[in-house]
One Martini backbone bead per residue (centre of mass of N, CA, C, O) as a GRO file, in nm:
protein
  160
    1UNK     BB    1   0.066   0.045   0.025
    2UNK     BB    2   0.169   0.385  -0.083
    3UNK     BB    3   0.072   0.530   0.192
    4UNK     BB    4   0.307   0.428   0.384
    5UNK     BB    5   0.521   0.618   0.298
    6UNK     BB    6   0.390   0.863   0.485
    7UNK     BB    7   0.487   0.796   0.726
    8UNK     BB    8   0.614   0.989   1.055
    9UNK     BB    9   0.737   0.980   1.343
   10UNK     BB   10   0.774   1.312   1.358
   11UNK     BB   11   0.465   1.356   1.348
   12UNK     BB   12   0.114   1.431   1.279
   13UNK     BB   13  -0.123   1.200   1.178
   14UNK     BB   14  -0.425   1.150   0.957
   15UNK     BB   15  -0.603   0.879   0.833
   16UNK     BB   16  -0.847   0.804   0.584
   17UNK     BB   17  -0.984   0.490   0.532
   18UNK     BB   18  -1.077   0.256   0.265
   19UNK     BB   19  -1.310   0.015   0.205
   20UNK     BB   20  -1.480  -0.277   0.147
   21UNK     BB   21  -1.688  -0.417   0.276
   22UNK     BB   22  -1.878  -0.690   0.373
   23UNK     BB   23  -2.029  -0.939   0.274
   24UNK     BB   24  -2.295  -0.826   0.107
   25UNK     BB   25  -2.166  -0.478   0.136
   26UNK     BB   26  -1.957  -0.395  -0.095
   27UNK     BB   27  -2.131  -0.151  -0.214
   28UNK     BB   28  -1.976  -0.010   0.031
   29UNK     BB   29  -1.816   0.157   0.258
   30UNK     BB   30  -1.545   0.135   0.498
   31UNK     BB   31  -1.454   0.357   0.761
   32UNK     BB   32  -1.127   0.483   0.888
   33UNK     BB   33  -0.858   0.561   1.161
   34UNK     BB   34  -0.560   0.690   1.161
   35UNK     BB   35  -0.302   0.776   1.431
   36UNK     BB   36  -0.029   0.995   1.421
   37UNK     BB   37   0.198   1.038   1.739
   38UNK     BB   38   0.470   1.028   1.712
   39UNK     BB   39   0.474   0.693   1.642
   40UNK     BB   40   0.163   0.665   1.800
   41UNK     BB   41  -0.023   0.406   1.641
   42UNK     BB   42  -0.382   0.411   1.534
   43UNK     BB   43  -0.713   0.262   1.535
   44UNK     BB   44  -1.021   0.373   1.423
   45UNK     BB   45  -1.346   0.188   1.428
   46UNK     BB   46  -1.654   0.068   1.347
   47UNK     BB   47  -1.885  -0.185   1.403
   48UNK     BB   48  -2.117  -0.414   1.451
   49UNK     BB   49  -1.945  -0.639   1.618
   50UNK     BB   50  -1.858  -0.713   1.894
   51UNK     BB   51  -1.533  -0.753   1.998
   52UNK     BB   52  -1.521  -0.940   2.301
   53UNK     BB   53  -1.194  -1.017   2.316
   54UNK     BB   54  -1.170  -0.699   2.272
   55UNK     BB   55  -0.988  -0.448   2.508
   56UNK     BB   56  -1.015  -0.219   2.279
   57UNK     BB   57  -1.347  -0.134   2.354
   58UNK     BB   58  -1.659   0.075   2.296
   59UNK     BB   59  -1.850  -0.094   2.183
   60UNK     BB   60  -1.822  -0.056   1.870
   61UNK     BB   61  -1.590   0.047   1.911
   62UNK     BB   62  -1.227   0.051   1.785
   63UNK     BB   63  -0.903  -0.046   1.885
   64UNK     BB   64  -0.676  -0.228   1.706
   65UNK     BB   65  -0.802  -0.477   1.569
   66UNK     BB   66  -0.637  -0.366   1.323
   67UNK     BB   67  -0.434  -0.322   1.137
   68UNK     BB   68  -0.419   0.002   0.973
   69UNK     BB   69  -0.403  -0.156   0.648
   70UNK     BB   70  -0.606  -0.325   0.681
   71UNK     BB   71  -0.875  -0.494   0.558
   72UNK     BB   72  -1.176  -0.614   0.568
   73UNK     BB   73  -1.331  -0.885   0.548
   74UNK     BB   74  -1.494  -1.062   0.290
   75UNK     BB   75  -1.602  -1.249   0.486
   76UNK     BB   76  -1.759  -1.355   0.798
   77UNK     BB   77  -1.628  -1.666   0.761
   78UNK     BB   78  -1.319  -1.491   0.678
   79UNK     BB   79  -1.060  -1.329   0.849
   80UNK     BB   80  -0.831  -1.426   0.639
   81UNK     BB   81  -0.985  -1.247   0.402
   82UNK     BB   82  -0.882  -0.930   0.289
   83UNK     BB   83  -0.915  -0.667   0.159
   84UNK     BB   84  -0.647  -0.493  -0.045
   85UNK     BB   85  -0.853  -0.218  -0.152
   86UNK     BB   86  -0.722   0.001  -0.012
   87UNK     BB   87  -0.800   0.362   0.090
   88UNK     BB   88  -0.699   0.729   0.035
   89UNK     BB   89  -0.923   0.972   0.132
   90UNK     BB   90  -0.715   1.106   0.345
   91UNK     BB   91  -0.515   1.350   0.501
   92UNK     BB   92  -0.296   1.467   0.759
   93UNK     BB   93  -0.037   1.716   0.858
   94UNK     BB   94   0.203   1.801   1.170
   95UNK     BB   95   0.283   1.956   1.421
   96UNK     BB   96   0.290   2.110   1.692
   97UNK     BB   97  -0.087   2.237   1.688
   98UNK     BB   98  -0.198   2.097   1.445
   99UNK     BB   99  -0.437   1.993   1.345
  100UNK     BB  100  -0.375   1.716   1.309
  101UNK     BB  101  -0.330   1.693   1.645
  102UNK     BB  102  -0.663   1.776   1.705
  103UNK     BB  103  -0.772   1.535   1.557
  104UNK     BB  104  -0.631   1.311   1.693
  105UNK     BB  105  -0.709   1.362   1.974
  106UNK     BB  106  -0.989   1.336   1.930
  107UNK     BB  107  -1.020   1.037   1.846
  108UNK     BB  108  -0.872   0.931   2.096
  109UNK     BB  109  -1.144   1.063   2.267
  110UNK     BB  110  -1.413   0.911   2.154
  111UNK     BB  111  -1.492   0.715   2.396
  112UNK     BB  112  -1.608   1.006   2.560
  113UNK     BB  113  -1.751   1.161   2.294
  114UNK     BB  114  -1.907   0.951   2.151
  115UNK     BB  115  -2.270   0.909   2.132
  116UNK     BB  116  -2.242   0.589   1.967
  117UNK     BB  117  -2.091   0.315   2.107
  118UNK     BB  118  -2.391   0.139   2.163
  119UNK     BB  119  -2.459   0.195   1.835
  120UNK     BB  120  -2.597   0.014   1.552
  121UNK     BB  121  -2.691   0.112   1.191
  122UNK     BB  122  -2.699   0.087   0.891
  123UNK     BB  123  -2.777   0.381   0.824
  124UNK     BB  124  -2.732   0.496   1.125
  125UNK     BB  125  -2.500   0.453   1.346
  126UNK     BB  126  -2.196   0.405   1.183
  127UNK     BB  127  -1.883   0.399   1.074
  128UNK     BB  128  -1.930   0.651   0.866
  129UNK     BB  129  -2.043   0.806   1.068
  130UNK     BB  130  -1.822   0.870   1.255
  131UNK     BB  131  -1.625   0.996   1.043
  132UNK     BB  132  -1.812   1.227   0.992
  133UNK     BB  133  -1.837   1.334   1.242
  134UNK     BB  134  -1.525   1.421   1.298
  135UNK     BB  135  -1.511   1.621   1.045
  136UNK     BB  136  -1.754   1.800   1.134
  137UNK     BB  137  -1.542   1.929   1.383
  138UNK     BB  138  -1.347   2.000   1.102
  139UNK     BB  139  -1.387   2.236   0.920
  140UNK     BB  140  -1.166   2.247   0.640
  141UNK     BB  141  -0.963   1.980   0.657
  142UNK     BB  142  -1.043   1.810   0.365
  143UNK     BB  143  -1.202   1.571   0.455
  144UNK     BB  144  -1.369   1.278   0.264
  145UNK     BB  145  -1.596   1.103   0.172
  146UNK     BB  146  -1.730   0.868  -0.023
  147UNK     BB  147  -2.042   0.812  -0.168
  148UNK     BB  148  -2.018   0.496  -0.060
  149UNK     BB  149  -2.060   0.599   0.267
  150UNK     BB  150  -2.282   0.472   0.435
  151UNK     BB  151  -2.390   0.697   0.687
  152UNK     BB  152  -2.290   0.972   0.653
  153UNK     BB  153  -2.577   1.156   0.664
  154UNK     BB  154  -2.646   1.138   0.922
  155UNK     BB  155  -2.837   1.252   1.196
  156UNK     BB  156  -2.742   1.389   1.443
  157UNK     BB  157  -2.830   1.511   1.750
  158UNK     BB  158  -2.883   1.795   1.920
  159UNK     BB  159  -2.833   1.990   2.150
  160UNK     BB  160  -3.042   2.156   2.415
   0.00000   0.00000   0.00000
């Protein structure tokens, strides 16, 4: 995967990655964040199934369940056969105090601030609703989900 060459352990980086969803939903994309905080790399995403044996999860929100650039399994019953067509939808990069650092810190803090860790619906909130929710907190950041990211248009309730 060519974008692996972009990793720089001296910088703050946020990568927005996508791959097809697991069959039979492969006509939709699944999105996740990879956060690099000066060499400390973590992957953040929402799954339909709560991986109960994974100790870095908060409901449907998972940290580092897969390696940063691994695609989802093609088939539900074949965990060891992942999609190879992982795409880079966008990334941010910067030094201390940069937008990349702020977005990365926000993603790392989502176990405490994402309102739907314990909710998942195909129409949303789902993996794409989560990534769009993060993006929406940083207007003008330049990150954008692909058109096939079903759930990105989920409308979160506004606080009263």
